[in-house]
Coordinates of C-alpha atoms and ligand atoms in Angstrom, one line a residue:
M1 CA -13.2 -4.6 -39.2
C2 CA -16.8 -5.2 -38.4
G3 CA -18.1 -8.3 -36.6
I4 CA -20.9 -10.6 -37.6
F5 CA -22.7 -13.1 -35.4
G6 CA -25.6 -15.3 -36.3
Y7 CA -27.7 -18.0 -34.6
M8 CA -30.5 -20.5 -35.6
G9 CA -31.6 -23.3 -33.2
P10 CA -34.0 -24.1 -30.4
K11 CA -32.8 -21.4 -28.0
Q12 CA -33.8 -17.8 -27.7
A13 CA -31.3 -16.1 -30.1
A14 CA -31.1 -12.6 -28.5
P15 CA -28.8 -13.4 -25.5
I16 CA -26.6 -15.6 -27.7
L17 CA -26.3 -12.8 -30.3
V18 CA -25.6 -10.1 -27.8
E19 CA -22.9 -12.2 -26.1
G20 CA -21.4 -13.0 -29.6
L21 CA -21.3 -9.2 -30.3
R22 CA -19.6 -8.6 -27.0
R23 CA -16.9 -11.0 -28.0
L24 CA -16.6 -9.6 -31.4
E25 CA -16.7 -6.0 -30.3
Y26 CA -13.0 -5.5 -30.5
R27 CA -13.3 -5.8 -34.3
G28 CA -15.3 -2.5 -34.6
Y29 CA -17.2 -0.6 -32.0
D30 CA -18.9 2.5 -33.4
S31 CA -22.3 1.0 -33.5
S32 CA -24.1 -2.4 -33.3
G33 CA -27.4 -4.0 -34.2
I34 CA -29.4 -7.1 -34.0
A35 CA -32.3 -8.6 -36.1
L36 CA -34.6 -11.4 -34.8
K37 CA -37.1 -13.4 -36.7
N38 CA -40.3 -13.9 -34.8
G39 CA -43.2 -13.9 -37.3
D40 CA -41.8 -10.6 -38.5
F41 CA -38.4 -9.1 -38.0
S42 CA -37.5 -7.2 -34.9
I43 CA -34.5 -4.9 -35.5
Y44 CA -32.6 -2.8 -33.0
K45 CA -29.6 -0.6 -33.8
K46 CA -27.6 1.8 -31.7
T47 CA -24.5 3.9 -32.0
G48 CA -21.8 3.3 -29.4
K49 CA -20.7 0.1 -27.8
V50 CA -22.6 -3.2 -27.4
V51 CA -23.8 -2.1 -23.9
E52 CA -25.6 0.8 -25.6
L53 CA -27.5 -1.7 -27.8
Q54 CA -28.2 -3.8 -24.8
S55 CA -29.7 -0.9 -23.0
I56 CA -32.4 -0.4 -25.7
L57 CA -33.4 -4.1 -26.1
P58 CA -36.7 -5.1 -24.5
E59 CA -36.4 -7.5 -21.6
K60 CA -38.3 -10.3 -23.5
L61 CA -37.2 -10.5 -27.1
H62 CA -38.4 -13.7 -28.8
G63 CA -37.0 -15.5 -31.8
N64 CA -34.9 -18.5 -32.5
V65 CA -33.2 -17.1 -35.5
G66 CA -31.2 -13.9 -35.7
I67 CA -28.2 -12.0 -37.0
A68 CA -26.1 -9.3 -35.4
H69 CA -23.3 -6.9 -36.3
T70 CA -20.7 -4.5 -34.7
R71 CA -19.7 -1.8 -37.1
W72 CA -16.6 0.2 -38.0
A73 CA -17.8 2.8 -40.4
T74 CA -16.6 3.0 -43.9
H75 CA -19.5 4.4 -46.0
G76 CA -21.8 6.8 -44.1
G77 CA -21.4 8.3 -40.7
V78 CA -21.8 6.7 -37.3
T79 CA -25.6 6.9 -36.9
D80 CA -28.3 4.5 -35.8
P81 CA -29.7 4.1 -39.4
N82 CA -26.3 3.3 -40.8
A83 CA -25.8 0.5 -38.2
H84 CA -26.5 -3.0 -39.5
P85 CA -28.7 -5.1 -40.0
H86 CA -30.3 -3.6 -43.1
L87 CA -33.9 -4.5 -44.1
S88 CA -35.1 -4.8 -47.7
E89 CA -37.8 -2.6 -49.2
N90 CA -40.7 -4.9 -48.4
G91 CA -39.3 -6.3 -45.2
K92 CA -38.7 -9.8 -46.4
V93 CA -34.9 -10.0 -46.2
V94 CA -32.5 -8.7 -43.6
I95 CA -28.7 -8.7 -44.0
V96 CA -25.5 -7.9 -42.2
H97 CA -22.3 -7.2 -44.2
N98 CA -18.6 -6.7 -43.6
G99 CA -16.4 -5.4 -46.4
I100 CA -17.0 -2.7 -49.1
I101 CA -19.3 -2.8 -52.1
E102 CA -17.3 -0.7 -54.5
N103 CA -20.1 -0.3 -57.1
S104 CA -22.7 0.6 -54.5
R105 CA -23.2 4.0 -55.9
T106 CA -24.2 2.7 -59.4
L107 CA -26.4 0.0 -57.8
R108 CA -28.1 2.5 -55.5
N109 CA -28.9 4.8 -58.4
L110 CA -30.4 1.9 -60.4
L111 CA -32.5 0.8 -57.4
K112 CA -33.6 4.4 -56.7
K113 CA -34.9 4.6 -60.3
K114 CA -36.9 1.5 -59.6
G115 CA -38.5 3.4 -56.7
V116 CA -36.5 1.8 -53.8
V117 CA -36.3 4.1 -50.8
F118 CA -33.0 3.8 -48.9
N119 CA -32.9 4.1 -45.1
S120 CA -29.1 4.5 -44.7
E121 CA -26.1 5.9 -46.4
T122 CA -24.2 2.6 -46.3
D123 CA -22.9 0.7 -49.3
S124 CA -24.3 -2.5 -47.7
E125 CA -28.0 -1.6 -47.9
V126 CA -28.1 -2.3 -51.7
I127 CA -27.5 -6.0 -50.9
S128 CA -30.8 -6.4 -49.0
H129 CA -32.8 -4.7 -51.8
I130 CA -31.2 -6.7 -54.6
L131 CA -31.6 -9.9 -52.7
E132 CA -35.3 -9.3 -52.2
Y133 CA -35.7 -8.3 -55.8
E134 CA -34.1 -11.6 -56.9
L135 CA -36.1 -13.6 -54.4
N136 CA -39.3 -12.1 -55.9
R137 CA -38.3 -13.4 -59.3
D138 CA -39.0 -17.0 -58.1
N139 CA -35.5 -17.9 -57.2
S140 CA -34.7 -20.0 -54.2
P141 CA -32.9 -18.0 -51.5
T142 CA -29.5 -19.5 -52.4
D143 CA -30.0 -18.8 -56.2
A144 CA -31.2 -15.3 -55.3
L145 CA -28.0 -14.8 -53.4
R146 CA -25.9 -16.1 -56.2
R147 CA -27.6 -13.7 -58.7
T148 CA -27.1 -10.8 -56.1
L149 CA -23.4 -11.6 -55.6
S150 CA -22.9 -11.6 -59.4
K151 CA -23.9 -7.9 -59.5
L152 CA -21.6 -6.9 -56.7
V153 CA -18.0 -5.6 -57.0
G154 CA -16.0 -5.5 -53.8
T155 CA -15.6 -7.6 -50.7
W156 CA -18.0 -9.3 -48.4
G157 CA -18.6 -11.4 -45.4
L158 CA -22.4 -11.5 -45.6
C159 CA -25.2 -13.1 -43.7
A160 CA -28.9 -13.0 -44.6
I161 CA -32.2 -14.3 -43.1
F162 CA -35.6 -14.4 -44.8
L163 CA -39.1 -13.9 -43.5
D164 CA -40.6 -16.7 -45.7
H165 CA -37.7 -19.2 -45.7
D166 CA -36.2 -21.1 -42.8
V167 CA -32.6 -20.8 -43.9
M168 CA -29.7 -18.5 -43.1
L169 CA -27.3 -17.7 -46.0
C170 CA -23.7 -16.7 -45.7
A171 CA -21.2 -15.7 -48.4
R172 CA -17.6 -14.8 -48.2
N173 CA -15.3 -12.8 -50.5
G174 CA -12.4 -11.2 -48.7
S175 CA -14.0 -10.9 -45.3
P176 CA -13.9 -13.8 -42.9
L177 CA -16.9 -15.9 -41.9
I178 CA -16.8 -19.1 -39.8
I179 CA -19.8 -21.4 -39.3
G180 CA -20.2 -23.3 -36.1
Q181 CA -22.1 -26.6 -36.0
G182 CA -23.7 -27.3 -32.7
D183 CA -26.2 -30.0 -31.7
G184 CA -29.4 -29.0 -33.6
E185 CA -28.2 -25.4 -33.8
T186 CA -25.9 -23.4 -36.2
F187 CA -23.8 -20.4 -35.5
V188 CA -22.0 -17.9 -37.7
S189 CA -19.2 -15.6 -36.6
S190 CA -16.4 -13.4 -38.0
D191 CA -14.0 -14.9 -35.5
P192 CA -13.4 -18.5 -34.3
H193 CA -13.0 -17.5 -30.7
A194 CA -16.5 -16.1 -30.5
L195 CA -17.8 -19.5 -31.4
S196 CA -15.7 -21.6 -29.1
T197 CA -18.0 -21.4 -26.1
H198 CA -20.8 -22.9 -28.2
T199 CA -19.0 -25.5 -30.3
Q200 CA -15.5 -26.6 -31.4
R201 CA -16.8 -27.9 -34.8
V202 CA -16.4 -25.2 -37.4
V203 CA -16.3 -24.6 -41.1
F204 CA -13.9 -21.9 -42.3
M205 CA -15.5 -20.3 -45.4
D206 CA -13.2 -19.6 -48.4
D207 CA -13.5 -16.7 -50.8
G208 CA -16.3 -17.4 -53.3
D209 CA -18.1 -19.8 -50.9
I210 CA -21.8 -19.7 -50.2
A211 CA -23.3 -21.5 -47.2
T212 CA -26.9 -22.5 -46.9
L213 CA -27.7 -23.1 -43.2
T214 CA -30.5 -24.8 -41.3
T215 CA -30.5 -25.7 -37.7
D216 CA -28.9 -29.1 -38.5
Q217 CA -27.4 -28.8 -41.9
I218 CA -24.6 -26.8 -43.6
T219 CA -24.7 -27.0 -47.4
M220 CA -21.7 -25.5 -49.2
S221 CA -21.7 -24.2 -52.8
N222 CA -20.2 -21.4 -54.9
I223 CA -21.3 -18.5 -56.9
H224 CA -21.5 -20.7 -60.1
G225 CA -23.9 -23.2 -58.4
D226 CA -21.4 -26.0 -57.9
S227 CA -21.8 -27.7 -54.5
F228 CA -19.0 -29.3 -52.5
D229 CA -18.5 -31.2 -49.3
T230 CA -18.5 -29.4 -46.0
D231 CA -15.0 -29.4 -44.5
I232 CA -15.4 -29.4 -40.7
T233 CA -12.4 -28.4 -38.5
V234 CA -12.2 -29.0 -34.8
L235 CA -11.0 -25.9 -33.0
E236 CA -8.1 -26.0 -30.5
E237 CA -8.9 -25.1 -26.9
E238 CA -6.5 -22.1 -27.0
W239 CA -9.2 -20.2 -28.9
E240 CA -11.6 -20.0 -26.0
E241 CA -12.1 -16.5 -24.9
A242 CA -9.9 -15.3 -22.1
E243 CA -11.7 -13.6 -19.2
L244 CA -10.2 -10.5 -17.6
G245 CA -9.6 -12.2 -14.2
E246 CA -7.8 -10.0 -11.8
F247 CA -7.0 -7.4 -14.4
E248 CA -8.8 -4.2 -15.1
H249 CA -8.0 -4.2 -18.9
Y250 CA -7.1 -6.7 -21.5
M251 CA -4.0 -4.7 -22.5
L252 CA -2.5 -5.0 -19.1
K253 CA -3.5 -8.7 -18.9
E254 CA -1.8 -9.4 -22.2
I255 CA 1.3 -7.5 -21.2
Y256 CA 1.5 -9.8 -18.1
E257 CA 0.8 -12.9 -20.2
Q258 CA 4.0 -12.4 -22.3
P259 CA 6.1 -14.9 -20.3
D260 CA 3.6 -17.7 -20.8
S261 CA 2.6 -16.9 -24.3
L262 CA 6.3 -16.8 -25.3
R263 CA 6.7 -20.3 -23.7
Q264 CA 3.8 -21.4 -25.9
C265 CA 5.7 -20.0 -29.0
I266 CA 9.1 -21.5 -28.3
N267 CA 8.2 -24.8 -26.7
G268 CA 9.5 -27.7 -28.8
R269 CA 11.0 -25.3 -31.4
L270 CA 14.5 -24.9 -29.8
D271 CA 17.1 -27.5 -30.4
R272 CA 19.5 -26.9 -27.5
V273 CA 21.9 -29.6 -28.5
R274 CA 22.6 -28.5 -32.0
G275 CA 22.0 -24.8 -31.3
N276 CA 19.3 -24.6 -33.9
G277 CA 15.7 -23.7 -34.4
R278 CA 13.0 -26.3 -35.3
L279 CA 10.1 -24.5 -37.0
G280 CA 8.2 -27.4 -38.5
G281 CA 5.7 -25.5 -40.6
L282 CA 8.4 -23.9 -42.8
N283 CA 9.0 -27.1 -44.6
L284 CA 12.4 -25.9 -46.0
T285 CA 15.4 -28.2 -46.2
P286 CA 18.8 -26.9 -45.1
L287 CA 19.8 -27.0 -48.7
E288 CA 16.9 -24.7 -49.7
L289 CA 17.7 -22.4 -46.7
S290 CA 21.4 -22.2 -47.7
K291 CA 20.4 -21.0 -51.2
L292 CA 18.0 -18.2 -50.4
P293 CA 18.9 -15.1 -52.4
H294 CA 17.0 -12.8 -50.1
V295 CA 14.1 -12.6 -47.6
R296 CA 11.2 -10.1 -47.6
L297 CA 9.0 -9.6 -44.6
L298 CA 5.6 -7.9 -44.8
G299 CA 3.3 -6.6 -42.2
C300 CA 1.4 -3.5 -40.9
G301 CA 1.7 -1.6 -37.7
T302 CA 3.1 -3.7 -34.9
A303 CA 3.6 -6.7 -37.2
Y304 CA 5.7 -4.4 -39.5
H305 CA 7.9 -3.5 -36.5
A306 CA 8.3 -7.2 -35.7
A307 CA 9.2 -7.7 -39.4
E308 CA 11.9 -5.0 -39.2
I309 CA 13.4 -6.8 -36.2
G310 CA 13.2 -10.2 -38.0
G311 CA 14.9 -8.6 -41.1
L312 CA 17.8 -7.3 -39.1
L313 CA 18.3 -10.6 -37.3
I314 CA 18.1 -12.7 -40.5
E315 CA 20.6 -10.4 -42.2
S316 CA 23.1 -10.2 -39.3
L317 CA 22.9 -13.8 -38.2
A318 CA 22.3 -15.6 -41.5
R319 CA 24.0 -13.1 -43.8
V320 CA 21.0 -13.2 -46.2
P321 CA 19.9 -9.8 -47.5
S322 CA 16.5 -9.2 -45.8
V323 CA 14.1 -6.3 -46.0
A324 CA 10.9 -5.5 -44.2
H325 CA 8.1 -3.9 -46.2
I326 CA 5.0 -2.1 -45.1
A327 CA 2.4 -4.4 -46.6
S328 CA 0.0 -1.5 -47.5
E329 CA 2.6 0.0 -49.7
F330 CA 4.0 -3.2 -51.2
R331 CA 1.4 -4.2 -53.7
T332 CA 0.9 -0.8 -55.3
N333 CA 4.7 -0.1 -55.6
E334 CA 5.0 -2.6 -58.5
P335 CA 7.4 -4.9 -56.7
V336 CA 9.9 -7.2 -58.4
V337 CA 9.4 -10.7 -57.1
N338 CA 12.1 -13.3 -57.1
P339 CA 10.4 -16.8 -57.1
N340 CA 13.5 -18.2 -55.3
A341 CA 13.3 -15.7 -52.5
L342 CA 11.5 -16.3 -49.2
H343 CA 8.6 -14.0 -48.2
F344 CA 6.9 -13.8 -44.9
A345 CA 3.4 -12.3 -44.3
I346 CA 3.3 -11.4 -40.6
S347 CA -0.1 -10.8 -38.9
Q348 CA -1.7 -11.3 -35.5
S349 CA -5.2 -11.5 -36.8
G350 CA -4.4 -13.1 -40.1
E351 CA -7.1 -10.9 -41.6
T352 CA -5.3 -7.7 -42.4
A353 CA -6.5 -6.8 -45.9
D354 CA -3.3 -4.9 -46.8
T355 CA -1.1 -7.9 -45.9
L356 CA -3.4 -10.3 -47.6
S357 CA -3.3 -8.4 -50.9
A358 CA 0.5 -8.0 -50.7
L359 CA 0.9 -11.8 -50.3
K360 CA -1.5 -12.5 -53.1
E361 CA 0.5 -10.2 -55.4
I362 CA 3.7 -12.1 -54.5
Q363 CA 2.0 -15.4 -55.2
L364 CA 0.6 -14.1 -58.5
K365 CA 4.2 -13.3 -59.5
G366 CA 5.4 -16.8 -58.7
G367 CA 6.7 -16.1 -55.3
S368 CA 6.3 -18.2 -52.2
V369 CA 4.9 -16.8 -49.0
H370 CA 5.1 -18.2 -45.5
G371 CA 2.7 -16.9 -42.8
V372 CA 3.7 -15.8 -39.3
V373 CA 0.2 -15.6 -37.9
N374 CA -1.6 -15.9 -34.6
V375 CA -5.2 -16.8 -35.5
V376 CA -5.4 -20.4 -36.6
G377 CA -7.3 -20.9 -39.8
S378 CA -7.3 -17.1 -40.6
S379 CA -7.3 -15.8 -44.2
I380 CA -3.6 -15.2 -44.3
A381 CA -2.7 -18.5 -42.7
R382 CA -4.9 -20.3 -45.3
Q383 CA -3.8 -18.3 -48.3
C384 CA -0.1 -19.0 -47.4
G385 CA -0.8 -22.6 -46.7
K386 CA 2.6 -22.8 -44.9
G387 CA 4.4 -21.0 -42.2
V388 CA 4.3 -20.8 -38.4
Y389 CA 1.7 -20.0 -35.8
I390 CA 3.0 -17.7 -33.1
H391 CA 0.7 -19.2 -30.4
S392 CA 0.0 -16.1 -28.4
G393 CA -3.5 -17.2 -27.6
P394 CA -6.3 -14.7 -28.2
E395 CA -5.2 -11.1 -28.1
Q396 CA -8.2 -8.9 -27.3
A397 CA -6.9 -5.5 -26.6
V398 CA -6.7 -3.5 -29.8
A399 CA -3.2 -2.5 -29.0
S400 CA -1.0 -5.5 -29.8
T401 CA 1.5 -6.5 -27.1
K402 CA 2.0 -10.2 -26.6
A403 CA 1.7 -10.9 -30.3
F404 CA 4.6 -8.6 -31.0
S405 CA 6.9 -10.5 -28.7
N406 CA 5.8 -13.8 -30.1
M407 CA 6.3 -12.6 -33.7
V408 CA 9.8 -11.5 -32.8
A409 CA 10.5 -14.9 -31.1
A410 CA 9.3 -16.9 -34.1
L411 CA 11.4 -14.8 -36.5
T412 CA 14.4 -15.1 -34.2
I413 CA 14.1 -18.9 -34.3
F414 CA 13.8 -18.7 -38.1
S415 CA 16.9 -16.5 -38.3
I416 CA 18.9 -19.1 -36.3
Q417 CA 17.6 -21.9 -38.5
V418 CA 18.8 -20.1 -41.7
A419 CA 22.0 -19.0 -40.0
R420 CA 22.9 -22.5 -38.9
S421 CA 22.4 -23.8 -42.5
R422 CA 24.9 -21.2 -43.6
S423 CA 27.8 -19.9 -41.5
L424 CA 26.6 -19.6 -37.9
S425 CA 28.6 -21.9 -35.6
K426 CA 27.0 -24.4 -33.2
E427 CA 28.4 -22.5 -30.2
K428 CA 26.9 -19.2 -31.3
G429 CA 23.6 -20.9 -32.2
K430 CA 23.5 -22.5 -28.7
E431 CA 24.2 -19.1 -27.1
I432 CA 21.2 -17.5 -28.7
I433 CA 19.0 -20.5 -28.3
N434 CA 19.8 -20.6 -24.5
G435 CA 19.2 -16.9 -24.4
L436 CA 15.8 -17.3 -26.0
Q437 CA 14.9 -20.0 -23.5
Q438 CA 15.6 -17.6 -20.7
I439 CA 13.5 -14.7 -22.1
P440 CA 10.1 -15.7 -20.4
H441 CA 11.9 -15.8 -17.1
L442 CA 13.6 -12.4 -17.7
I443 CA 10.3 -10.9 -18.6
E444 CA 8.8 -12.2 -15.3
E445 CA 11.8 -10.7 -13.5
Y446 CA 11.2 -7.3 -15.2
L447 CA 7.5 -7.3 -14.6
A448 CA 8.2 -8.0 -10.9
N449 CA 10.4 -4.9 -10.7
Q450 CA 9.3 -2.4 -13.4
G451 CA 11.3 0.7 -12.3
P452 CA 10.0 4.3 -12.4
I453 CA 7.2 3.8 -15.0
M454 CA 4.9 6.2 -13.3
E455 CA 7.6 9.0 -13.3
A456 CA 7.9 8.4 -17.0
V457 CA 4.1 8.6 -17.4
D458 CA 4.1 12.0 -15.6
L459 CA 6.6 13.3 -18.0
V460 CA 4.9 12.2 -21.2
K461 CA 1.2 12.4 -20.4
D462 CA 0.8 16.2 -21.0
A463 CA 3.6 16.5 -23.6
K464 CA 2.9 18.2 -26.9
S465 CA 4.8 15.3 -28.5
V466 CA 7.1 12.5 -27.5
L467 CA 10.3 11.4 -29.4
F468 CA 11.4 7.8 -29.4
L469 CA 14.9 6.9 -30.4
G470 CA 16.9 3.7 -30.7
R471 CA 19.7 2.4 -32.9
G472 CA 20.1 -1.0 -34.7
I473 CA 17.7 -3.5 -33.4
S474 CA 16.2 -0.9 -31.0
A475 CA 15.1 1.4 -33.8
P476 CA 12.0 -0.7 -34.6
V477 CA 11.4 -1.0 -30.9
A478 CA 11.3 2.8 -30.7
K479 CA 8.7 2.7 -33.5
E480 CA 6.7 0.2 -31.6
G481 CA 6.8 2.3 -28.5
A482 CA 5.6 5.4 -30.4
L483 CA 2.8 3.5 -32.1
K484 CA 1.6 2.1 -28.8
L485 CA 1.6 5.5 -26.9
M486 CA 0.0 7.2 -29.9
E487 CA -2.8 4.7 -30.3
V488 CA -3.9 4.3 -26.7
A489 CA -3.1 7.7 -25.2
Y490 CA -3.6 9.9 -28.4
I491 CA -0.3 11.6 -27.8
P492 CA 1.6 12.7 -31.0
C493 CA 4.7 10.5 -31.1
L494 CA 7.7 10.3 -33.4
A495 CA 10.1 7.5 -33.7
Y496 CA 13.5 7.7 -35.4
P497 CA 16.7 5.7 -35.6
A498 CA 18.8 7.7 -33.0
G499 CA 21.4 8.7 -35.6
E500 CA 18.8 10.4 -37.7
M501 CA 17.8 12.6 -34.8
K502 CA 20.4 15.3 -35.7
H503 CA 19.1 15.4 -39.3
G504 CA 15.8 16.9 -38.4
P505 CA 13.8 15.8 -35.3
I506 CA 16.2 17.7 -33.1
A507 CA 14.4 20.9 -34.2
L508 CA 11.5 19.8 -32.1
L509 CA 13.4 19.8 -28.8
E510 CA 12.9 22.5 -26.3
E511 CA 13.2 22.8 -22.5
G512 CA 11.5 19.8 -21.0
S513 CA 10.7 17.8 -24.2
P514 CA 10.4 14.1 -23.4
V515 CA 12.7 11.8 -25.3
I516 CA 12.5 8.1 -24.8
F517 CA 15.8 6.3 -25.6
I518 CA 16.1 2.5 -26.0
V519 CA 19.7 1.6 -25.3
P520 CA 20.6 -2.0 -24.5
N521 CA 24.2 -2.9 -24.0
D522 CA 25.0 -3.7 -27.6
H523 CA 27.6 -2.5 -30.2
V524 CA 25.7 0.8 -30.9
K525 CA 25.4 1.8 -27.3
E526 CA 28.1 4.5 -27.4
K527 CA 26.6 6.1 -30.4
S528 CA 23.3 6.3 -28.6
R529 CA 25.1 7.8 -25.6
S530 CA 26.2 10.7 -27.8
A531 CA 22.7 11.2 -29.1
I532 CA 21.5 11.4 -25.5
H533 CA 24.0 14.2 -24.8
E534 CA 22.9 16.0 -27.9
C535 CA 19.3 15.9 -26.7
R536 CA 20.2 16.9 -23.2
A537 CA 22.1 19.9 -24.4
R538 CA 18.8 21.2 -25.9
G539 CA 16.9 20.9 -22.6
A540 CA 15.2 17.5 -23.4
K541 CA 14.2 15.3 -20.5
I542 CA 15.5 11.8 -21.1
I543 CA 13.7 8.5 -20.3
L544 CA 16.3 5.9 -20.7
I545 CA 15.6 2.1 -21.1
H546 CA 18.9 0.4 -20.3
E547 CA 20.3 -2.9 -19.0
Q548 CA 20.7 -3.4 -15.3
G549 CA 24.1 -2.4 -13.9
D550 CA 25.2 -1.0 -17.2
D551 CA 27.5 2.0 -17.3
I552 CA 24.9 4.1 -19.2
S553 CA 22.4 3.6 -16.4
D554 CA 22.5 7.1 -15.0
E555 CA 22.5 9.0 -18.3
G556 CA 18.7 9.6 -18.3
D557 CA 16.6 11.9 -16.1
I558 CA 14.4 8.8 -15.6
N559 CA 16.3 5.5 -15.9
I560 CA 14.3 2.2 -16.4
A561 CA 16.4 -1.0 -16.1
I562 CA 15.6 -4.2 -17.8
P563 CA 17.5 -7.4 -17.0
K564 CA 20.7 -8.1 -18.9
V565 CA 19.9 -9.9 -22.1
N566 CA 21.6 -11.4 -25.2
N567 CA 22.0 -8.5 -27.8
Y568 CA 20.0 -10.3 -30.4
L569 CA 17.1 -10.7 -28.1
S570 CA 16.8 -7.3 -26.4
P571 CA 13.6 -6.2 -28.2
M572 CA 11.5 -8.7 -26.2
L573 CA 12.7 -6.9 -23.0
T574 CA 13.1 -3.3 -24.1
V575 CA 9.5 -3.2 -25.4
L576 CA 8.0 -4.0 -22.0
P577 CA 8.5 -0.6 -20.3
L578 CA 7.2 1.1 -23.5
Q579 CA 4.0 -1.0 -23.3
L580 CA 3.6 -0.2 -19.6
I581 CA 4.2 3.6 -20.1
S582 CA 1.5 3.6 -22.9
Y583 CA -1.0 1.7 -20.8
H584 CA -0.6 3.9 -17.7
A585 CA -0.5 7.1 -19.7
A586 CA -3.8 6.1 -21.4
L587 CA -5.3 5.4 -18.0
A588 CA -4.0 8.7 -16.6
L589 CA -5.6 10.5 -19.5
G590 CA -8.9 8.7 -19.1
C591 CA -8.7 7.0 -22.5
D592 CA -10.5 3.8 -23.3
V593 CA -7.4 1.6 -23.2
D594 CA -8.7 -1.6 -24.8
R595 CA -10.9 0.2 -27.4
P596 CA -9.0 3.3 -28.6
R597 CA -11.0 5.6 -30.7
N598 CA -11.3 5.0 -34.4
L599 CA -9.3 1.8 -34.3
A600 CA -10.3 -1.8 -34.9
K601 CA -8.5 -5.0 -34.0
S602 CA -8.4 -6.5 -37.4
V603 CA -8.3 -4.1 -40.3
T604 CA -10.1 -5.9 -43.1
V605 CA -10.3 -3.0 -45.6
E606 CA -7.4 -1.7 -47.7
Ligands
AGP1 C1 -1.1 -2.6 -33.0 O1 -1.1 -2.2 -31.7 C2 -2.1 -2.0 -33.9 N1 -3.4 -2.1 -33.4 C3 -2.0 -2.3 -35.4 O2 -0.9 -1.5 -35.8 C4 -1.8 -3.8 -35.9 O3 -0.6 -4.2 -35.5 C5 -1.9 -3.8 -37.4 O4 -3.2 -3.4 -37.8 C6 -1.7 -5.2 -38.0 O5 -2.5 -6.1 -37.5 P1 -2.3 -7.7 -37.7 O6 -1.1 -8.0 -36.9 O7 -3.6 -8.3 -37.2 O8 -2.1 -7.9 -39.2

């Protein structure tokens, strides 16, 4: 959730670190800080966004080695002293840390008894003091770090620099760190895309790894002292950071990128002749697909909604029992894992701690998990070792939009692939494959003619709450719409399968209550029509998302038409007006659209 950036090389480190922080800011943005080595350590920390930190930095800040951090508070409030970096007692070691040190209270008490004075309330500060203590016991920096790590319980992505040693040390356990190798310079980052303007040559650290860095050398070892070869990966170009261009916000830019990012996802993966999908990374033979006892799909937030849609598609097209699970609940609910079943871990960032632990639990019980992930080389992608990349390109707004559509597209292709290995006919397969091929074009068509979005915004922006309803495949879309409006515009939202409305949520309705209905022209449309009438009869104002020219198109008070679409593929169209309503409502309410309060792009704590 926090972001780390580090630099050592011939250049002035400060501007490189600040730029790195700016690129990582979406990971956490309650405070940030920077430490530079220049004979001594110069440390600056500030609550608020990276621009706040920038505003307190002196114009000339010298030093060729430095580390920096953007924070998302876990232990200790959002204050300047709690921001990282943290300096050790005698000022010899400075660290930045992502993750949680679970035994920090015990360690803090032990250190206090030894006379150490703490400057923050964070769990992380213990690390700098223990590291200095171990260094003073004549250990090399790397050995001192090993001894320090052996005392910690919890998770870490950790970076340390030393006043008396020309090395930077990194360690990973549960929180990502990537090292970039430049020409006579070395970088460290929590994210590959923050490195890509400096170098394409990177090392993805694994849990348990320790890296000892100089300007021209990366030496890898582990906590036990075993060393191993440095495995350099060359990054693909798609990980270069996208600039805003003509757009005011990343969220809007990413909504508009959906046609192209979908093309990236489906290109080469549709077999139009055989009416089949071609997801290479799955490595499953038709025989294996035909024998699947069931499928489980795991994710959090938007990824969970995509999982629900995937589950419905797999079950209805391939006739394999399929269930989506909220990953944060899965591990602790003592799941029964069938080693013959197929499991999917779905995640944009590939770093979501809840999803990662759920997948490890499945693997521990002999199950096999495929990743459906956006960020190449991320922890979930690596832990699964198989699966598909959704190829959305970097998604920088905290609210996920284009990744949702690509997750749904990838899972749709998978559903067709399993379905074709079972009972789905070639004709039916071709129909859906051709429909999928058309989706990017239909999205462009809708974005060119969005309908009365601003009228819908006027209706929801001052509402006490907004109810989202949909049936069948549109029920998870309703949930996604509610999540989006809630997270960017801070409006309380509820989402229900439309049939459940009369079993409780109907009590909320009063004169003027906004209800958003998602009703594509599918087999449950008529049931949704009845639910619309039931809400209307209680004075609710209906915002209806429907297909162009459909006979339901005037049932709402505000009617938003999407192009006609294959029933199985409607979520990729019906979600668009919901994304736009959320974006414009947030703007109208003066919210920070790309950086909603309290949130972070990748949630790396459980
Ligand atoms: C989406 O708009 C949210 N910010 C959030 O729910 C997100 O989808 C969730 O945290 C899962 O993230 P992941 O896809 O990176 O695993």
